[in-house]
Amino acid sequence: MTNSASRAAGLTPSTLQQLIQDERGPRLLDVRTPGEFRTSHIPGAYNVPLHTLREHRAELLAHLDEDVVLICRSGARAAQAEQALAEAGLPNLRVLDGGMMAWEAAGAPVNRGPERWDMERQVRLIAGSVVLITGVVGLLVPGVHLIGTAIGAGLTYAALSNTCAMGMLLAKLPYNRGPRTDIRAVVASLRDQS
């Protein structure tokens, strides 16, 4: 049995809404990029992008002693965050089933900011464009189509490994970074809310 199979099940949006309404609801950590977080997030959530969470999980652990719900767009990055925090020894972790997509579909409250394309849509645009362009150019220049084949292989690996190198690269672009997450400010907020 894998670690992910032995962990607690996720939360449905309706169950999370009920928990938030309680006086001491769970801590909500949104592991999307700052740009995605600014577009829409659950009120009261803390933005700790996945790469920042992995890098500073020891600092976060001291302030995450109660239930923690991890949130991303669809649940994949939140599951990776869950694994990283569980390996560091944090119990009481859950993932919002379906992520922000399910939360918004349920009509749950959302804080909105400027609209941005989510990471998955950006990956589809870049991968599709590269495949299209190399396919067309490959009609004139032999071998160029192999670039599209390599992109296809990368996307296949991304699906099988539940990681995405292209998404990680796109997350580093200024458009997706937004204001850098200040881990000290997040830790101070977590400490103040204890």
JSON list of N, CA, C and O in Angstrom, two decimals, residues 43-82:
[
{"chain": "A", "resi": 43, "resn": "PRO", "atom": "N", "xyz": [-11.91, 32.51, 0.97]},
{"chain": "A", "resi": 43, "resn": "PRO", "atom": "CA", "xyz": [-11.64, 33.49, 2.03]},
{"chain": "A", "resi": 43, "resn": "PRO", "atom": "C", "xyz": [-10.97, 32.82, 3.24]},
{"chain": "A", "resi": 43, "resn": "PRO", "atom": "O", "xyz": [-11.38, 31.75, 3.67]},
{"chain": "A", "resi": 44, "resn": "GLY", "atom": "N", "xyz": [-9.91, 33.45, 3.72]},
{"chain": "A", "resi": 44, "resn": "GLY", "atom": "CA", "xyz": [-9.18, 32.93, 4.88]},
{"chain": "A", "resi": 44, "resn": "GLY", "atom": "C", "xyz": [-8.05, 31.99, 4.52]},
{"chain": "A", "resi": 44, "resn": "GLY", "atom": "O", "xyz": [-7.31, 31.56, 5.40]},
{"chain": "A", "resi": 45, "resn": "ALA", "atom": "N", "xyz": [-7.88, 31.67, 3.24]},
{"chain": "A", "resi": 45, "resn": "ALA", "atom": "CA", "xyz": [-6.80, 30.77, 2.83]},
{"chain": "A", "resi": 45, "resn": "ALA", "atom": "C", "xyz": [-5.47, 31.51, 2.81]},
{"chain": "A", "resi": 45, "resn": "ALA", "atom": "O", "xyz": [-5.42, 32.71, 2.57]},
{"chain": "A", "resi": 46, "resn": "TYR", "atom": "N", "xyz": [-4.41, 30.77, 3.09]},
{"chain": "A", "resi": 46, "resn": "TYR", "atom": "CA", "xyz": [-3.05, 31.28, 3.02]},
{"chain": "A", "resi": 46, "resn": "TYR", "atom": "C", "xyz": [-2.43, 30.77, 1.73]},
{"chain": "A", "resi": 46, "resn": "TYR", "atom": "O", "xyz": [-2.53, 29.59, 1.43]},
{"chain": "A", "resi": 47, "resn": "ASN", "atom": "N", "xyz": [-1.77, 31.65, 0.98]},
{"chain": "A", "resi": 47, "resn": "ASN", "atom": "CA", "xyz": [-1.11, 31.22, -0.25]},
{"chain": "A", "resi": 47, "resn": "ASN", "atom": "C", "xyz": [0.32, 30.81, 0.06]},
{"chain": "A", "resi": 47, "resn": "ASN", "atom": "O", "xyz": [1.15, 31.63, 0.46]},
{"chain": "A", "resi": 48, "resn": "VAL", "atom": "N", "xyz": [0.59, 29.53, -0.08]},
{"chain": "A", "resi": 48, "resn": "VAL", "atom": "CA", "xyz": [1.93, 28.97, 0.08]},
{"chain": "A", "resi": 48, "resn": "VAL", "atom": "C", "xyz": [2.17, 28.10, -1.14]},
{"chain": "A", "resi": 48, "resn": "VAL", "atom": "O", "xyz": [1.82, 26.91, -1.15]},
{"chain": "A", "resi": 49, "resn": "PRO", "atom": "N", "xyz": [2.72, 28.68, -2.23]},
{"chain": "A", "resi": 49, "resn": "PRO", "atom": "CA", "xyz": [2.93, 27.90, -3.45]},
{"chain": "A", "resi": 49, "resn": "PRO", "atom": "C", "xyz": [3.68, 26.60, -3.16]},
{"chain": "A", "resi": 49, "resn": "PRO", "atom": "O", "xyz": [4.50, 26.54, -2.23]},
{"chain": "A", "resi": 50, "resn": "LEU", "atom": "N", "xyz": [3.41, 25.60, -3.96]},
{"chain": "A", "resi": 50, "resn": "LEU", "atom": "CA", "xyz": [3.96, 24.26, -3.73]},
{"chain": "A", "resi": 50, "resn": "LEU", "atom": "C", "xyz": [5.48, 24.29, -3.55]},
{"chain": "A", "resi": 50, "resn": "LEU", "atom": "O", "xyz": [6.00, 23.68, -2.62]},
{"chain": "A", "resi": 51, "resn": "HIS", "atom": "N", "xyz": [6.20, 25.00, -4.42]},
{"chain": "A", "resi": 51, "resn": "HIS", "atom": "CA", "xyz": [7.67, 25.03, -4.29]},
{"chain": "A", "resi": 51, "resn": "HIS", "atom": "C", "xyz": [8.09, 25.71, -2.98]},
{"chain": "A", "resi": 51, "resn": "HIS", "atom": "O", "xyz": [9.05, 25.28, -2.34]},
{"chain": "A", "resi": 52, "resn": "THR", "atom": "N", "xyz": [7.37, 26.73, -2.55]},
{"chain": "A", "resi": 52, "resn": "THR", "atom": "CA", "xyz": [7.68, 27.41, -1.29]},
{"chain": "A", "resi": 52, "resn": "THR", "atom": "C", "xyz": [7.37, 26.49, -0.11]},
{"chain": "A", "resi": 52, "resn": "THR", "atom": "O", "xyz": [8.14, 26.42, 0.86]},
{"chain": "A", "resi": 53, "resn": "LEU", "atom": "N", "xyz": [6.26, 25.78, -0.18]},
{"chain": "A", "resi": 53, "resn": "LEU", "atom": "CA", "xyz": [5.88, 24.84, 0.88]},
{"chain": "A", "resi": 53, "resn": "LEU", "atom": "C", "xyz": [6.95, 23.77, 1.04]},
{"chain": "A", "resi": 53, "resn": "LEU", "atom": "O", "xyz": [7.36, 23.46, 2.16]},
{"chain": "A", "resi": 54, "resn": "ARG", "atom": "N", "xyz": [7.41, 23.22, -0.08]},
{"chain": "A", "resi": 54, "resn": "ARG", "atom": "CA", "xyz": [8.45, 22.18, 0.00]},
{"chain": "A", "resi": 54, "resn": "ARG", "atom": "C", "xyz": [9.73, 22.74, 0.63]},
{"chain": "A", "resi": 54, "resn": "ARG", "atom": "O", "xyz": [10.36, 22.08, 1.44]},
{"chain": "A", "resi": 55, "resn": "GLU", "atom": "N", "xyz": [10.09, 23.94, 0.23]},
{"chain": "A", "resi": 55, "resn": "GLU", "atom": "CA", "xyz": [11.33, 24.55, 0.69]},
{"chain": "A", "resi": 55, "resn": "GLU", "atom": "C", "xyz": [11.27, 24.95, 2.17]},
{"chain": "A", "resi": 55, "resn": "GLU", "atom": "O", "xyz": [12.26, 24.87, 2.88]},
{"chain": "A", "resi": 56, "resn": "HIS", "atom": "N", "xyz": [10.11, 25.38, 2.64]},
{"chain": "A", "resi": 56, "resn": "HIS", "atom": "CA", "xyz": [9.98, 25.92, 4.01]},
{"chain": "A", "resi": 56, "resn": "HIS", "atom": "C", "xyz": [9.05, 25.10, 4.90]},
{"chain": "A", "resi": 56, "resn": "HIS", "atom": "O", "xyz": [8.51, 25.62, 5.87]},
{"chain": "A", "resi": 57, "resn": "ARG", "atom": "N", "xyz": [8.88, 23.83, 4.60]},
{"chain": "A", "resi": 57, "resn": "ARG", "atom": "CA", "xyz": [7.92, 23.04, 5.37]},
{"chain": "A", "resi": 57, "resn": "ARG", "atom": "C", "xyz": [8.30, 22.93, 6.84]},
{"chain": "A", "resi": 57, "resn": "ARG", "atom": "O", "xyz": [7.42, 22.90, 7.70]},
{"chain": "A", "resi": 58, "resn": "ALA", "atom": "N", "xyz": [9.59, 22.94, 7.16]},
{"chain": "A", "resi": 58, "resn": "ALA", "atom": "CA", "xyz": [9.99, 22.86, 8.57]},
{"chain": "A", "resi": 58, "resn": "ALA", "atom": "C", "xyz": [9.51, 24.10, 9.33]},
{"chain": "A", "resi": 58, "resn": "ALA", "atom": "O", "xyz": [9.04, 24.00, 10.46]},
{"chain": "A", "resi": 59, "resn": "GLU", "atom": "N", "xyz": [9.60, 25.29, 8.71]},
{"chain": "A", "resi": 59, "resn": "GLU", "atom": "CA", "xyz": [9.13, 26.52, 9.33]},
{"chain": "A", "resi": 59, "resn": "GLU", "atom": "C", "xyz": [7.62, 26.51, 9.51]},
{"chain": "A", "resi": 59, "resn": "GLU", "atom": "O", "xyz": [7.10, 27.03, 10.49]},
{"chain": "A", "resi": 60, "resn": "LEU", "atom": "N", "xyz": [6.92, 25.93, 8.56]},
{"chain": "A", "resi": 60, "resn": "LEU", "atom": "CA", "xyz": [5.46, 25.89, 8.61]},
{"chain": "A", "resi": 60, "resn": "LEU", "atom": "C", "xyz": [4.94, 24.90, 9.64]},
{"chain": "A", "resi": 60, "resn": "LEU", "atom": "O", "xyz": [3.90, 25.13, 10.26]},
{"chain": "A", "resi": 61, "resn": "LEU", "atom": "N", "xyz": [5.66, 23.78, 9.83]},
{"chain": "A", "resi": 61, "resn": "LEU", "atom": "CA", "xyz": [5.18, 22.72, 10.72]},
{"chain": "A", "resi": 61, "resn": "LEU", "atom": "C", "xyz": [4.86, 23.20, 12.13]},
{"chain": "A", "resi": 61, "resn": "LEU", "atom": "O", "xyz": [3.88, 22.77, 12.73]},
{"chain": "A", "resi": 62, "resn": "ALA", "atom": "N", "xyz": [5.67, 24.09, 12.64]},
{"chain": "A", "resi": 62, "resn": "ALA", "atom": "CA", "xyz": [5.47, 24.57, 14.02]},
{"chain": "A", "resi": 62, "resn": "ALA", "atom": "C", "xyz": [4.16, 25.33, 14.18]},
{"chain": "A", "resi": 62, "resn": "ALA", "atom": "O", "xyz": [3.66, 25.47, 15.29]},
{"chain": "A", "resi": 63, "resn": "HIS", "atom": "N", "xyz": [3.59, 25.79, 13.08]},
{"chain": "A", "resi": 63, "resn": "HIS", "atom": "CA", "xyz": [2.37, 26.61, 13.14]},
{"chain": "A", "resi": 63, "resn": "HIS", "atom": "C", "xyz": [1.17, 25.91, 12.51]},
{"chain": "A", "resi": 63, "resn": "HIS", "atom": "O", "xyz": [0.13, 26.54, 12.32]},
{"chain": "A", "resi": 64, "resn": "LEU", "atom": "N", "xyz": [1.32, 24.65, 12.22]},
{"chain": "A", "resi": 64, "resn": "LEU", "atom": "CA", "xyz": [0.23, 23.88, 11.61]},
{"chain": "A", "resi": 64, "resn": "LEU", "atom": "C", "xyz": [-0.09, 22.68, 12.48]},
{"chain": "A", "resi": 64, "resn": "LEU", "atom": "O", "xyz": [0.01, 21.53, 12.05]},
{"chain": "A", "resi": 65, "resn": "ASP", "atom": "N", "xyz": [-0.47, 22.94, 13.73]},
{"chain": "A", "resi": 65, "resn": "ASP", "atom": "CA", "xyz": [-0.71, 21.84, 14.66]},
{"chain": "A", "resi": 65, "resn": "ASP", "atom": "C", "xyz": [-2.14, 21.34, 14.65]},
{"chain": "A", "resi": 65, "resn": "ASP", "atom": "O", "xyz": [-2.45, 20.32, 15.23]},
{"chain": "A", "resi": 66, "resn": "GLU", "atom": "N", "xyz": [-3.05, 22.03, 13.99]},
{"chain": "A", "resi": 66, "resn": "GLU", "atom": "CA", "xyz": [-4.42, 21.55, 13.92]},
{"chain": "A", "resi": 66, "resn": "GLU", "atom": "C", "xyz": [-4.70, 21.04, 12.51]},
{"chain": "A", "resi": 66, "resn": "GLU", "atom": "O", "xyz": [-3.79, 20.85, 11.73]},
{"chain": "A", "resi": 67, "resn": "ASP", "atom": "N", "xyz": [-5.97, 20.80, 12.19]},
{"chain": "A", "resi": 67, "resn": "ASP", "atom": "CA", "xyz": [-6.33, 20.30, 10.86]},
{"chain": "A", "resi": 67, "resn": "ASP", "atom": "C", "xyz": [-5.91, 21.27, 9.77]},
{"chain": "A", "resi": 67, "resn": "ASP", "atom": "O", "xyz": [-6.07, 22.48, 9.91]},
{"chain": "A", "resi": 68, "resn": "VAL", "atom": "N", "xyz": [-5.38, 20.72, 8.70]},
{"chain": "A", "resi": 68, "resn": "VAL", "atom": "CA", "xyz": [-4.94, 21.52, 7.56]},
{"chain": "A", "resi": 68, "resn": "VAL", "atom": "C", "xyz": [-5.61, 20.96, 6.31]},
{"chain": "A", "resi": 68, "resn": "VAL", "atom": "O", "xyz": [-5.62, 19.76, 6.08]},
{"chain": "A", "resi": 69, "resn": "VAL", "atom": "N", "xyz": [-6.18, 21.87, 5.52]},
{"chain": "A", "resi": 69, "resn": "VAL", "atom": "CA", "xyz": [-6.76, 21.49, 4.23]},
{"chain": "A", "resi": 69, "resn": "VAL", "atom": "C", "xyz": [-5.92, 22.14, 3.15]},
{"chain": "A", "resi": 69, "resn": "VAL", "atom": "O", "xyz": [-5.67, 23.35, 3.19]},
{"chain": "A", "resi": 70, "resn": "LEU", "atom": "N", "xyz": [-5.47, 21.33, 2.21]},
{"chain": "A", "resi": 70, "resn": "LEU", "atom": "CA", "xyz": [-4.63, 21.79, 1.11]},
{"chain": "A", "resi": 70, "resn": "LEU", "atom": "C", "xyz": [-5.49, 21.98, -0.13]},
{"chain": "A", "resi": 70, "resn": "LEU", "atom": "O", "xyz": [-6.34, 21.14, -0.43]},
{"chain": "A", "resi": 71, "resn": "ILE", "atom": "N", "xyz": [-5.25, 23.08, -0.84]},
{"chain": "A", "resi": 71, "resn": "ILE", "atom": "CA", "xyz": [-6.10, 23.47, -1.96]},
{"chain": "A", "resi": 71, "resn": "ILE", "atom": "C", "xyz": [-5.23, 23.82, -3.15]},
{"chain": "A", "resi": 71, "resn": "ILE", "atom": "O", "xyz": [-4.19, 24.46, -3.00]},
{"chain": "A", "resi": 72, "resn": "CYS", "atom": "N", "xyz": [-5.67, 23.41, -4.33]},
{"chain": "A", "resi": 72, "resn": "CYS", "atom": "CA", "xyz": [-5.07, 23.87, -5.58]},
{"chain": "A", "resi": 72, "resn": "CYS", "atom": "C", "xyz": [-6.20, 23.96, -6.61]},
{"chain": "A", "resi": 72, "resn": "CYS", "atom": "O", "xyz": [-7.37, 24.03, -6.24]},
{"chain": "A", "resi": 73, "resn": "ARG", "atom": "N", "xyz": [-5.87, 23.94, -7.88]},
{"chain": "A", "resi": 73, "resn": "ARG", "atom": "CA", "xyz": [-6.90, 24.08, -8.90]},
{"chain": "A", "resi": 73, "resn": "ARG", "atom": "C", "xyz": [-7.80, 22.86, -8.96]},
{"chain": "A", "resi": 73, "resn": "ARG", "atom": "O", "xyz": [-9.01, 22.97, -8.94]},
{"chain": "A", "resi": 74, "resn": "SER", "atom": "N", "xyz": [-7.18, 21.66, -9.03]},
{"chain": "A", "resi": 74, "resn": "SER", "atom": "CA", "xyz": [-7.97, 20.45, -9.21]},
{"chain": "A", "resi": 74, "resn": "SER", "atom": "C", "xyz": [-7.69, 19.36, -8.17]},
{"chain": "A", "resi": 74, "resn": "SER", "atom": "O", "xyz": [-8.42, 18.40, -8.09]},
{"chain": "A", "resi": 75, "resn": "GLY", "atom": "N", "xyz": [-6.62, 19.51, -7.42]},
{"chain": "A", "resi": 75, "resn": "GLY", "atom": "CA", "xyz": [-6.28, 18.53, -6.39]},
{"chain": "A", "resi": 75, "resn": "GLY", "atom": "C", "xyz": [-4.91, 17.90, -6.57]},
{"chain": "A", "resi": 75, "resn": "GLY", "atom": "O", "xyz": [-4.36, 17.32, -5.63]},
{"chain": "A", "resi": 76, "resn": "ALA", "atom": "N", "xyz": [-4.30, 18.00, -7.76]},
{"chain": "A", "resi": 76, "resn": "ALA", "atom": "CA", "xyz": [-3.02, 17.33, -8.02]},
{"chain": "A", "resi": 76, "resn": "ALA", "atom": "C", "xyz": [-1.88, 17.96, -7.22]},
{"chain": "A", "resi": 76, "resn": "ALA", "atom": "O", "xyz": [-1.11, 17.25, -6.55]},
{"chain": "A", "resi": 77, "resn": "ARG", "atom": "N", "xyz": [-1.73, 19.28, -7.28]},
{"chain": "A", "resi": 77, "resn": "ARG", "atom": "CA", "xyz": [-0.64, 19.94, -6.53]},
{"chain": "A", "resi": 77, "resn": "ARG", "atom": "C", "xyz": [-0.89, 19.83, -5.03]},
{"chain": "A", "resi": 77, "resn": "ARG", "atom": "O", "xyz": [0.05, 19.69, -4.26]},
{"chain": "A", "resi": 78, "resn": "ALA", "atom": "N", "xyz": [-2.16, 19.87, -4.62]},
{"chain": "A", "resi": 78, "resn": "ALA", "atom": "CA", "xyz": [-2.46, 19.73, -3.20]},
{"chain": "A", "resi": 78, "resn": "ALA", "atom": "C", "xyz": [-2.06, 18.34, -2.71]},
{"chain": "A", "resi": 78, "resn": "ALA", "atom": "O", "xyz": [-1.57, 18.20, -1.59]},
{"chain": "A", "resi": 79, "resn": "ALA", "atom": "N", "xyz": [-2.23, 17.32, -3.55]},
{"chain": "A", "resi": 79, "resn": "ALA", "atom": "CA", "xyz": [-1.81, 15.97, -3.17]},
{"chain": "A", "resi": 79, "resn": "ALA", "atom": "C", "xyz": [-0.29, 15.90, -3.02]},
{"chain": "A", "resi": 79, "resn": "ALA", "atom": "O", "xyz": [0.23, 15.23, -2.12]},
{"chain": "A", "resi": 80, "resn": "GLN", "atom": "N", "xyz": [0.44, 16.61, -3.88]},
{"chain": "A", "resi": 80, "resn": "GLN", "atom": "CA", "xyz": [1.90, 16.66, -3.75]},
{"chain": "A", "resi": 80, "resn": "GLN", "atom": "C", "xyz": [2.30, 17.39, -2.47]},
{"chain": "A", "resi": 80, "resn": "GLN", "atom": "O", "xyz": [3.24, 16.98, -1.77]},
{"chain": "A", "resi": 81, "resn": "ALA", "atom": "N", "xyz": [1.59, 18.46, -2.14]},
{"chain": "A", "resi": 81, "resn": "ALA", "atom": "CA", "xyz": [1.86, 19.19, -0.89]},
{"chain": "A", "resi": 81, "resn": "ALA", "atom": "C", "xyz": [1.56, 18.30, 0.31]},
{"chain": "A", "resi": 81, "resn": "ALA", "atom": "O", "xyz": [2.30, 18.30, 1.30]},
{"chain": "A", "resi": 82, "resn": "GLU", "atom": "N", "xyz": [0.47, 17.53, 0.22]},
{"chain": "A", "resi": 82, "resn": "GLU", "atom": "CA", "xyz": [0.11, 16.62, 1.30]},
{"chain": "A", "resi": 82, "resn": "GLU", "atom": "C", "xyz": [1.24, 15.62, 1.54]},
{"chain": "A", "resi": 82, "resn": "GLU", "atom": "O", "xyz": [1.64, 15.36, 2.68]}
]
